[in-house]
XYZ file of N, CA and C in Angstrom:
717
model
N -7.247 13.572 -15.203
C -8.614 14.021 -15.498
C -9.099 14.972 -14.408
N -9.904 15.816 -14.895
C -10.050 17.289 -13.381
C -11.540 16.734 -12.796
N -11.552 16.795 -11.566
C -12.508 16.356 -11.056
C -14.155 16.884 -11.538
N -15.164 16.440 -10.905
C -16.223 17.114 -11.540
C -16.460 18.620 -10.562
N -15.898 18.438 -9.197
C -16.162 19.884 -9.086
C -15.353 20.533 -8.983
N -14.139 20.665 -9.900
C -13.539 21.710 -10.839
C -14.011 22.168 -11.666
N -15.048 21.246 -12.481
C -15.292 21.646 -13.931
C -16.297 22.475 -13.470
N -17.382 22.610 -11.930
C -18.574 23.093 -11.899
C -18.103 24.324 -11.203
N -16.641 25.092 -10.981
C -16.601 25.631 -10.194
C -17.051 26.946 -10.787
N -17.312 28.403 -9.972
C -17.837 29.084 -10.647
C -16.625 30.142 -11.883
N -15.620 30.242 -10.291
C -14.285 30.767 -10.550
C -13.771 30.108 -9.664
N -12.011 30.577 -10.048
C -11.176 29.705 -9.190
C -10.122 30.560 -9.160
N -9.568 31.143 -7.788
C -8.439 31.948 -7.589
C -7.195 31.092 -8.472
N -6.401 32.881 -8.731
C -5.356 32.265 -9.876
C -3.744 32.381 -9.133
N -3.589 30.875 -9.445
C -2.486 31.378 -8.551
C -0.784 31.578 -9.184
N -1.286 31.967 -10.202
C -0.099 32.756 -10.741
C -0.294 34.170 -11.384
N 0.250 34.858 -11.771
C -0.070 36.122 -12.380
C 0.859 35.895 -13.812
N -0.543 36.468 -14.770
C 0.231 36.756 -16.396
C 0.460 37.986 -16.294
N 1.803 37.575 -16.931
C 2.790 39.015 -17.363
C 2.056 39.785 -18.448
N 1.955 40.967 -18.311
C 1.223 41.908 -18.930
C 0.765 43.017 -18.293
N -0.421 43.980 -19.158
C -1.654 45.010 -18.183
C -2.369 43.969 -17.788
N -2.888 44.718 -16.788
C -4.196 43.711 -15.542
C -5.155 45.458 -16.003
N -6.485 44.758 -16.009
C -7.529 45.557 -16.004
C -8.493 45.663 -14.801
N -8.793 46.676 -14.312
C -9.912 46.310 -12.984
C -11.128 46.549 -13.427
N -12.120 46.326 -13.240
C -13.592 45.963 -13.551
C -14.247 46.411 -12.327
N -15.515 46.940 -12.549
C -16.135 47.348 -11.374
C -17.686 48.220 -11.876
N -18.692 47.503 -11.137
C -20.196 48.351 -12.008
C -21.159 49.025 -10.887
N -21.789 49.600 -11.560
C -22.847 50.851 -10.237
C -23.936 50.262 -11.306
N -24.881 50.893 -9.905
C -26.436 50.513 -10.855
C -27.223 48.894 -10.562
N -26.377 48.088 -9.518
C -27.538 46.752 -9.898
C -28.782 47.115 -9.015
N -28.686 47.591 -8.250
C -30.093 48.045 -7.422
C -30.748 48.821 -7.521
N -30.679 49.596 -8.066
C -31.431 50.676 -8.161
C -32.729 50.534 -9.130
N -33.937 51.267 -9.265
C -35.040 50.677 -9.671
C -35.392 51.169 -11.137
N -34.272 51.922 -11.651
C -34.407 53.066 -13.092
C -32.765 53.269 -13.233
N -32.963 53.162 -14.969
C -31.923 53.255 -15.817
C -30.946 51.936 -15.750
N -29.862 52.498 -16.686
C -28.998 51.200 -17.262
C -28.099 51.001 -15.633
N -27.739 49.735 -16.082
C -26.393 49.027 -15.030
C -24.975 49.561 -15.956
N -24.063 50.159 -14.980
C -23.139 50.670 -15.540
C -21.946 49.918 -15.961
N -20.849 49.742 -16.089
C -19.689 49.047 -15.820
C -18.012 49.787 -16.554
N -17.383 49.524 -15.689
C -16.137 50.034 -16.385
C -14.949 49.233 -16.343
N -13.909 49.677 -16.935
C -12.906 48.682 -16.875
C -11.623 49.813 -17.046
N -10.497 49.721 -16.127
C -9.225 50.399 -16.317
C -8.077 49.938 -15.851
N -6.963 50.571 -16.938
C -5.668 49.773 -17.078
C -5.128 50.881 -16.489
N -4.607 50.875 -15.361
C -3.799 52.341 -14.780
C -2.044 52.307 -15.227
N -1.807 53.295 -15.158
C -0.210 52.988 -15.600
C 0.517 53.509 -13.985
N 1.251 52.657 -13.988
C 2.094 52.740 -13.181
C 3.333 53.575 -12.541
N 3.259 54.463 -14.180
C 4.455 55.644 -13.948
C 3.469 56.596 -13.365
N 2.285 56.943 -13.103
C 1.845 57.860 -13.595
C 0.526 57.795 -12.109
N 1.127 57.346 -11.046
C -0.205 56.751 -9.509
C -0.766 58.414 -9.630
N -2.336 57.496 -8.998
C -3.105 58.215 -8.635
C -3.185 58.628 -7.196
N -3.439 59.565 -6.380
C -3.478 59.181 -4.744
C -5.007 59.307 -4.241
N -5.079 58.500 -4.135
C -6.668 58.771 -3.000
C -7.735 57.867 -3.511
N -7.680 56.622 -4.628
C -8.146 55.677 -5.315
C -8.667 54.913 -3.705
N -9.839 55.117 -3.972
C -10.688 54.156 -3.171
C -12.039 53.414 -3.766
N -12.910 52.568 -2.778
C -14.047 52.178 -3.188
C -14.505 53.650 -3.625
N -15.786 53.385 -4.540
C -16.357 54.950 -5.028
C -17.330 54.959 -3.607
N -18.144 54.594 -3.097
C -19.235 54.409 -2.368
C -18.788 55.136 -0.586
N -17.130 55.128 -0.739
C -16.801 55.614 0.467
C -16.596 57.207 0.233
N -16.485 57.441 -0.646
C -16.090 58.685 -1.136
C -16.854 59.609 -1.452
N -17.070 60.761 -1.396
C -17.645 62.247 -1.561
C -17.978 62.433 -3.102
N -19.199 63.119 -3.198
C -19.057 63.190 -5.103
C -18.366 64.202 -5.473
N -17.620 65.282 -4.358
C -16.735 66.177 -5.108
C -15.106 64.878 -5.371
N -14.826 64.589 -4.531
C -14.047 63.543 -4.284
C -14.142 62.253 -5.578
N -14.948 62.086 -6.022
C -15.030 60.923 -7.266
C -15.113 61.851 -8.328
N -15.818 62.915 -8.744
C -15.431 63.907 -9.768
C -14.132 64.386 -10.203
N -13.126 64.470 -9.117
C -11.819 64.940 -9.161
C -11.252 63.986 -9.387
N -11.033 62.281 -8.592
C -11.088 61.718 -9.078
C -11.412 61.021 -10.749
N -12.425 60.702 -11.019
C -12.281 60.559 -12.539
C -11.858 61.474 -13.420
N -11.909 62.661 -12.892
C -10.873 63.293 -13.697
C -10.078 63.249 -14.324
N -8.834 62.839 -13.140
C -7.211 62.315 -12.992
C -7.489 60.843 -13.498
N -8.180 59.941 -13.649
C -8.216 58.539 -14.006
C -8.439 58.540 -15.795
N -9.044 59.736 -16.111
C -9.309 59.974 -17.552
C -7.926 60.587 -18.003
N -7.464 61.048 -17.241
C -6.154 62.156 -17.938
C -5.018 61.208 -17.418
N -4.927 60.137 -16.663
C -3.415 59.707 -16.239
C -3.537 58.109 -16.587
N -4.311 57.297 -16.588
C -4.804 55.389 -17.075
C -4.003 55.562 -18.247
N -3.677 54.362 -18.276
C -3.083 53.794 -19.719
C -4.602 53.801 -20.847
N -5.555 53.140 -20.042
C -7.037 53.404 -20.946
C -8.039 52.966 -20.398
N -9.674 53.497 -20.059
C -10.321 53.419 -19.927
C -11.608 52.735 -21.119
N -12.644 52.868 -20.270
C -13.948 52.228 -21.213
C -14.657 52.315 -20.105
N -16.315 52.705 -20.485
C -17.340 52.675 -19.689
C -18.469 51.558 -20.326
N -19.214 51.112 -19.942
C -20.099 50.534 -21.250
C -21.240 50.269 -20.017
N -22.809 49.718 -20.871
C -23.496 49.272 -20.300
C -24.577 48.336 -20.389
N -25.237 48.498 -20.005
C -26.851 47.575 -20.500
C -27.850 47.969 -19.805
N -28.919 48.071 -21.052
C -29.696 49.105 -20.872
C -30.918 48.179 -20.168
N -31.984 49.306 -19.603
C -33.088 48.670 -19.137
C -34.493 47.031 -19.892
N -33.927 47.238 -20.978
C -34.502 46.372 -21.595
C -33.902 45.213 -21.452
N -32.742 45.341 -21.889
C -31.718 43.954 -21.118
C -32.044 43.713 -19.888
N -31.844 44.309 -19.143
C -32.132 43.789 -17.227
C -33.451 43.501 -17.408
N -34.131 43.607 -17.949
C -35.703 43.190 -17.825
C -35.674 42.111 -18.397
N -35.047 41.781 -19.727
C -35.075 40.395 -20.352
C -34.507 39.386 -19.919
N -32.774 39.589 -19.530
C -31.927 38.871 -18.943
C -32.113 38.265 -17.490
N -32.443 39.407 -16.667
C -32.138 39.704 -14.886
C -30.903 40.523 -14.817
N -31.039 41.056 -13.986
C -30.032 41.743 -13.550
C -28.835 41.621 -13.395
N -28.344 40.200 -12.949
C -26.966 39.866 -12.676
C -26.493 39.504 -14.196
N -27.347 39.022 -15.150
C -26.460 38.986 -16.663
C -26.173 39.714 -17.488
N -27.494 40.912 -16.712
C -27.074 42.615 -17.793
C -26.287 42.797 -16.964
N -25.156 42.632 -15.968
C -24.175 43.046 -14.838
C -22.853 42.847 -15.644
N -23.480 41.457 -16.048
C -22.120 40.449 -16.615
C -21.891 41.057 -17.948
N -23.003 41.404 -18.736
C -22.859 41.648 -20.145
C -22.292 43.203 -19.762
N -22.655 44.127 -19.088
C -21.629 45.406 -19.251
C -20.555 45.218 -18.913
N -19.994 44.392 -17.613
C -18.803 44.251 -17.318
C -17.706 43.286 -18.932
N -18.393 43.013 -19.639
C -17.702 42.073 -20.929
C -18.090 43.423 -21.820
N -18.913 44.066 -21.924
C -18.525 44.945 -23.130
C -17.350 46.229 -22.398
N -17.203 46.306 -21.242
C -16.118 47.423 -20.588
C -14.967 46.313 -21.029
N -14.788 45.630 -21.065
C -13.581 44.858 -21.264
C -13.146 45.224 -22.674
N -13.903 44.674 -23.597
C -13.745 44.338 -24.999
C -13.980 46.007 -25.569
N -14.195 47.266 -24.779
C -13.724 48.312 -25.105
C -12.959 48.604 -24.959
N -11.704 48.254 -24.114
C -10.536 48.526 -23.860
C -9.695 49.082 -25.121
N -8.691 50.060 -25.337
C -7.693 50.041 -26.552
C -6.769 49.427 -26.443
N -6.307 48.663 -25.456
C -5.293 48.019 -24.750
C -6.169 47.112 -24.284
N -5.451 45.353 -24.900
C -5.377 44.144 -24.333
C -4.902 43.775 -23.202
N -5.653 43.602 -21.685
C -5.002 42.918 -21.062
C -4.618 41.625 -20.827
N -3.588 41.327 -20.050
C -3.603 39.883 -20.217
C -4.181 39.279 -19.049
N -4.552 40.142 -17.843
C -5.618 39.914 -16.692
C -6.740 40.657 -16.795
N -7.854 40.437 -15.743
C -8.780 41.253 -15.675
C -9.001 40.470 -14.230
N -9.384 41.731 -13.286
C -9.492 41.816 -12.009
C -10.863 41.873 -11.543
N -11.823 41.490 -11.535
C -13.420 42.265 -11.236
C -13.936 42.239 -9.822
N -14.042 42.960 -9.911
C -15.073 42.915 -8.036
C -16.375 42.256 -7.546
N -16.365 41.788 -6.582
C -17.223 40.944 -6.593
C -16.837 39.197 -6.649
N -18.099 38.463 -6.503
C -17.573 37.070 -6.977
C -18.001 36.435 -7.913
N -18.435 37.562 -9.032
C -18.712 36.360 -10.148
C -18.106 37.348 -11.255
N -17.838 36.346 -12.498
C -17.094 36.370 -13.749
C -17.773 36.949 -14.866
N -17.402 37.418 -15.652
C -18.291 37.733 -16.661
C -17.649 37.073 -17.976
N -17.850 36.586 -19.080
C -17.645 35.442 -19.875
C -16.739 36.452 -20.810
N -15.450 35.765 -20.799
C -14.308 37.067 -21.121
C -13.123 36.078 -21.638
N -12.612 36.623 -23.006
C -11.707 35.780 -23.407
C -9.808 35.996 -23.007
N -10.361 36.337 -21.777
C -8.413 36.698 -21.331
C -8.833 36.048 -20.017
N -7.531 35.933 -19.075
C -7.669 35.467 -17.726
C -7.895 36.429 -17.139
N -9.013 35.946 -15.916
C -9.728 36.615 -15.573
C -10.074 36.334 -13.575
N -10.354 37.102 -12.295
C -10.256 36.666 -11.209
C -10.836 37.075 -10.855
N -11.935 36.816 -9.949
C -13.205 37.797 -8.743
C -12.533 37.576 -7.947
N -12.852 39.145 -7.347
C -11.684 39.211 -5.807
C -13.157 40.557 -4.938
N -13.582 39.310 -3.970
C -14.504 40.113 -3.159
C -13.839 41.462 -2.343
N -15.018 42.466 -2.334
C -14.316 43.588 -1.960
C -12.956 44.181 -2.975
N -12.920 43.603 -3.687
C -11.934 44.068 -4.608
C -11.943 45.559 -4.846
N -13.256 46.262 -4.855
C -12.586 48.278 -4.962
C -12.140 48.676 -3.850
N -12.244 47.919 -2.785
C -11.323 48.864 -1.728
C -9.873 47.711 -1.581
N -9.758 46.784 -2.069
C -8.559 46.748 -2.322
C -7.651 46.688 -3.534
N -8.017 46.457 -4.377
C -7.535 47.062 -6.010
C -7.348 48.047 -6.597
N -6.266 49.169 -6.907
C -6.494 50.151 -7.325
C -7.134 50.432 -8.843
N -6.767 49.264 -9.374
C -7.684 49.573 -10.577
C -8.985 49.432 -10.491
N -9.536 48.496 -9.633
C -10.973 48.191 -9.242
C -11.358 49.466 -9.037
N -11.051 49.853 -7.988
C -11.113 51.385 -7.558
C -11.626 52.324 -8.304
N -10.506 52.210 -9.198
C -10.283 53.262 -10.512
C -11.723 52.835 -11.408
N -12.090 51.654 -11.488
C -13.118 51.407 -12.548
C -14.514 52.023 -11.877
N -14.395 51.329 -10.414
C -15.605 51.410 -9.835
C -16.208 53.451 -9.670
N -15.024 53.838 -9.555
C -15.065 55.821 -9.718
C -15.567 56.236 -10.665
N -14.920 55.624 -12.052
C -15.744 55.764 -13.290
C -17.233 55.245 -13.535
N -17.398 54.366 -13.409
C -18.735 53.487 -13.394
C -20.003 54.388 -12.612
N -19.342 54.665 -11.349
C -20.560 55.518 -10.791
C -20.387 57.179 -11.356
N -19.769 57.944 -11.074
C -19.862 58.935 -11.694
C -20.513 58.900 -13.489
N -20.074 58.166 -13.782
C -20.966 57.853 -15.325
C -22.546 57.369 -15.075
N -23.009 56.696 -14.392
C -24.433 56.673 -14.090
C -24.866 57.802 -13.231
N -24.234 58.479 -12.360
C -24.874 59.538 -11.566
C -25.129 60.612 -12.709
N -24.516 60.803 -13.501
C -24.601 62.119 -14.491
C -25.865 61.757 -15.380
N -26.049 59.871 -15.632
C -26.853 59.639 -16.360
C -28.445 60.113 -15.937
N -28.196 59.891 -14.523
C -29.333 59.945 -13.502
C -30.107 61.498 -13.441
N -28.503 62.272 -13.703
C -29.160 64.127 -13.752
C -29.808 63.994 -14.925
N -29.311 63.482 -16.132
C -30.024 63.825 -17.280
C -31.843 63.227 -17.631
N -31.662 62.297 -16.766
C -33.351 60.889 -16.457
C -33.790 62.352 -15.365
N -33.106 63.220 -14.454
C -34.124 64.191 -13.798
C -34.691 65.464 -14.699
N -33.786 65.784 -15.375
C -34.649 66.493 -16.316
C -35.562 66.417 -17.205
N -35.743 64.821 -17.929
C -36.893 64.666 -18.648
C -38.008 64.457 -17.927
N -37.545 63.472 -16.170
C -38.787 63.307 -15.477
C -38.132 64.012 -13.775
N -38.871 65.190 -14.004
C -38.345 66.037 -12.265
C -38.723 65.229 -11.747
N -40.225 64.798 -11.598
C -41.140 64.103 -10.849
C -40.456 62.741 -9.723
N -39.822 62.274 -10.356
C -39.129 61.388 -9.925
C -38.231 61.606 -8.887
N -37.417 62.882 -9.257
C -36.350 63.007 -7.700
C -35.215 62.143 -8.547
N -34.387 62.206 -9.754
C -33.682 60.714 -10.088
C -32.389 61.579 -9.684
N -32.145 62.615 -9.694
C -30.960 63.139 -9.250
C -30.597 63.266 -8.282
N -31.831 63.065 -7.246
C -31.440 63.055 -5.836
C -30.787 61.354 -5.377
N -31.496 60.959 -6.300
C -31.695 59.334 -5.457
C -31.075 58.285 -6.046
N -31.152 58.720 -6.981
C -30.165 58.119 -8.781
C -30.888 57.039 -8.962
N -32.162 56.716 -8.830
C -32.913 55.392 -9.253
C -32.729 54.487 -8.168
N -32.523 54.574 -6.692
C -32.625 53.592 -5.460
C -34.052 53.568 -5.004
N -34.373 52.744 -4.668
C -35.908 52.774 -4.161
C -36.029 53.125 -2.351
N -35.751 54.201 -2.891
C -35.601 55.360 -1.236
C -37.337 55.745 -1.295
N -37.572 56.029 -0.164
C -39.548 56.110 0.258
C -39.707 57.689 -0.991
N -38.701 58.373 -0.908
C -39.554 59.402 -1.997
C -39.898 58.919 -3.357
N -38.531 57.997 -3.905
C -39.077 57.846 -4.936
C -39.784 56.681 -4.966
N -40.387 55.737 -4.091
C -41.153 54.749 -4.049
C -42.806 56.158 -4.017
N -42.936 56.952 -3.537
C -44.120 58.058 -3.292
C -44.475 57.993 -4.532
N -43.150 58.312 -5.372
C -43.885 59.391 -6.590
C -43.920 58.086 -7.947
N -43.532 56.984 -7.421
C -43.821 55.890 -8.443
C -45.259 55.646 -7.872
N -45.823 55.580 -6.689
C -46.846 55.537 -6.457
C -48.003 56.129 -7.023
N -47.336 57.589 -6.990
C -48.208 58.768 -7.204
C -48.341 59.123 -9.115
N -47.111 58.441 -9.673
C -46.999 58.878 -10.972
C -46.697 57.619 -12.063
N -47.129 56.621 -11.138
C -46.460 55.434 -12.179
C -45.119 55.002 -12.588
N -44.905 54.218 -13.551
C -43.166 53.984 -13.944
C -43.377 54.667 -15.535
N -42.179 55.315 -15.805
C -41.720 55.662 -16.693
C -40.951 55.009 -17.006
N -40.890 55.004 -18.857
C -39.858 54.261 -20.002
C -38.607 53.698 -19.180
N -38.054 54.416 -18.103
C -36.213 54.374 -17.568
C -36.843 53.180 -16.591
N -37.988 53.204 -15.987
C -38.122 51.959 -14.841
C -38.002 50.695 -14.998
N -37.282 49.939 -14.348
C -37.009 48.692 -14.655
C -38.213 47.721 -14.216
N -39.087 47.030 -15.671
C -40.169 46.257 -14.871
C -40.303 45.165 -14.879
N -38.972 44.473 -14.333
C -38.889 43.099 -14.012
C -38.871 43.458 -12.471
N -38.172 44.350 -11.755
C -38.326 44.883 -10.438
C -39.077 44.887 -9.608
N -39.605 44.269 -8.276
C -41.550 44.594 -8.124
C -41.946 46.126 -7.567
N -41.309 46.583 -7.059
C -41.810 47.879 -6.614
C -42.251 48.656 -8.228
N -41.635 47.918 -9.188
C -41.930 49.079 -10.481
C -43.344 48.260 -10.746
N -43.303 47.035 -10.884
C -44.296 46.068 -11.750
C -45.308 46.093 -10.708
N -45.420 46.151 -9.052
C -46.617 47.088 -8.527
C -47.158 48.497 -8.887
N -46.471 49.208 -9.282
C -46.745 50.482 -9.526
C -47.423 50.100 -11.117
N -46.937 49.947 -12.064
C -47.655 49.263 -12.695
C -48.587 48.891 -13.301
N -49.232 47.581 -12.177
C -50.461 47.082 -11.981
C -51.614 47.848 -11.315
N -50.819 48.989 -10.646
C -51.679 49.951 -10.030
C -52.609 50.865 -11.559
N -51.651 50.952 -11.656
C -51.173 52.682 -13.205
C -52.534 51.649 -13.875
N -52.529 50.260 -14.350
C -53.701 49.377 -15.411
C -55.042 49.262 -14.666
N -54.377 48.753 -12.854
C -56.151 48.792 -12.820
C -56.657 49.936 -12.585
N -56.205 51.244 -12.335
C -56.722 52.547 -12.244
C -57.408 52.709 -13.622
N -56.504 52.501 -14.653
C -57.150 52.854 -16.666
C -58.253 52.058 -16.017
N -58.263 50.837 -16.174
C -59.442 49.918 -16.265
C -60.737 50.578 -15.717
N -60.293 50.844 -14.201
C -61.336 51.630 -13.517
C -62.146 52.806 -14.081
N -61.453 53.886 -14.523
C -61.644 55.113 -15.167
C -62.195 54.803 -16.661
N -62.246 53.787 -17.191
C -62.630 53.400 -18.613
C -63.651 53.006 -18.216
N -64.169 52.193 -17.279
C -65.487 51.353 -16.917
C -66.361 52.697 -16.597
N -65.812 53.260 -15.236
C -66.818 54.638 -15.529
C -67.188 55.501 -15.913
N -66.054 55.779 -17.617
C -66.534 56.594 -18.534
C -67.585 55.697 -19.688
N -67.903 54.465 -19.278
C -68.539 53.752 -19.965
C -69.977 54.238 -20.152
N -70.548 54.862 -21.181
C -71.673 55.275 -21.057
C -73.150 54.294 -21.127
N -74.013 54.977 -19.887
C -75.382 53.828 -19.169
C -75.766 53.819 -20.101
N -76.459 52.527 -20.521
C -77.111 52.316 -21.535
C -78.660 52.452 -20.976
N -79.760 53.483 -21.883
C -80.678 53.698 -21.619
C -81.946 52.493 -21.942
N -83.160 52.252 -21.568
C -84.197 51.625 -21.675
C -85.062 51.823 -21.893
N -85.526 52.310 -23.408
C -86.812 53.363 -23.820
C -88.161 52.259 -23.502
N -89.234 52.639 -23.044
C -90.094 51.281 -23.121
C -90.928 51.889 -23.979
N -91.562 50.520 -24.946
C -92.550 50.632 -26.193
C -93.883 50.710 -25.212
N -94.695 51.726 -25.495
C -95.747 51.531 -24.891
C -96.875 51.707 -26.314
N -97.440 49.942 -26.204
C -98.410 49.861 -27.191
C -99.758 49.930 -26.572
N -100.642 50.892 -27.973
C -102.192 51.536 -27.444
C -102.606 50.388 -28.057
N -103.686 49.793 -27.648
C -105.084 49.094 -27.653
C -105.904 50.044 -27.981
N -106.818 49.889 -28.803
C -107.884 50.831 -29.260
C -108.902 49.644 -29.091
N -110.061 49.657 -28.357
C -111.605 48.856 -27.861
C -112.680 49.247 -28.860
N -113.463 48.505 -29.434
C -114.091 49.836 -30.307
C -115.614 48.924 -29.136
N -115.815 49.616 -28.737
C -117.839 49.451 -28.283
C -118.473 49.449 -28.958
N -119.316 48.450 -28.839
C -120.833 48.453 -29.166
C -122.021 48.459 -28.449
N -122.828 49.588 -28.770
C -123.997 49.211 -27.853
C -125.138 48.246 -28.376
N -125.506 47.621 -27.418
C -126.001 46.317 -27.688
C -127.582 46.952 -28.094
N -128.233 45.758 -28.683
C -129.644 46.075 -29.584
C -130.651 45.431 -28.681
């Protein structure tokens, strides 16, 4: 019988390897204060190495561009997937994490018979499956996923700067860096802001009690005409 804290464990290193593809897993986006959480998943082939597969976060964005490049044109198969801001607002963050990292899986065209993810938690996945901390700088497929994952939200981030310049999202890609904490200040949250977040759900509460304010003093004074009633005396002179 397996003890009870086996059954509660979260994961549990595997200590054998299934014969098959192994997939690496890897997501961009849990911090940041706007747009979706990203996630990817890739099966690299082995005839076919990449050179220079690192964490994405250490690397140059000419350097991860060229990169995913070669990861799109040489992998056995890729998948990007995500979850959008409404999810992270409903869920929290770490289960819209989990739910993109399970739909990058289950996009795969190719079944693996592992899946590798970074980090230490699991995402609810019907193949065997292992969190291996720090895993993009030591996994090359991690690697490989984690390159894709961010370059796929950074591009998302140019396209969130053109509907809203205001924001800076291309500079900053949705991190709550002091400019774009300014101009959430200065401009409120837009549709892409995540408002389970508090820096968004202050901004916010700001954006309602300002309406409130500005509605009260377009409230027009109500005036106070006064009735002024005549008395008419009629005199008599006395006899």
């Amino acid at each position: 019988m397996r003890s009870r804290k086996f059954l509660k464990a979260e994961q549990a290193a595997l200590v054998w390897d299934a014969p098959g593809l192994v997939a690496g897993v890897d997501e961009a986006g849990r911090g940041p204060l706007a747009g979706p959480v990203v996630a990817a998943a890739v099966i690299l082939d082995d005839q076919r190495p990449i050179r220079g597969l690192a964490d994405s976060k250490t690397l140059t964005a000419q350097q991860r561009e060229r990169l995913h490049d070669q990861i799109l044109a040489k992998a056995l198969c890729c998948s990007v997937a995500q979850a959008s801001v409404e999810e992270i607002d409903t869920h929290n963050i770490l289960q819209a994490t989990m739910l993109a990292m399970r739909r990058a899986v289950e996009g795969l065209r190719l079944k693996p018979a592992k899946v590798l993810v970074d980090g230490n938690r699991l995402p609810t996945l019907d193949v065997l499956a292992e969190a291996i901390v720090k895993g993009d700088a030591r996994i090359k497929a991690i690697s490989a996923a984690s390159i894709l994952a961010k370059v796929y939200r950074d591009r998302l981030c140019e396209q969130l700067h053109v509907e809203f310049p205001h924001y800076g999202f291309a500079g900053h890609k949705g991190y709550g860096t002091p400019e774009h904490l300014e101009a959430l200040q200065r401009h409120g949250a837009c549709v892409h802001h995540r408002r389970s977040f508090s820096p968004v759900a202050a901004a916010l509460a700001r954006t309602m009690a300002d309406a409130a304010a500005l509605a009260e003093a377009a409230m027009p004074v109500p005036v106070v005409i006064a009735t002024v009633e005549t008395v008419h005396l009629e005199l008599r002179a006395e006899r």
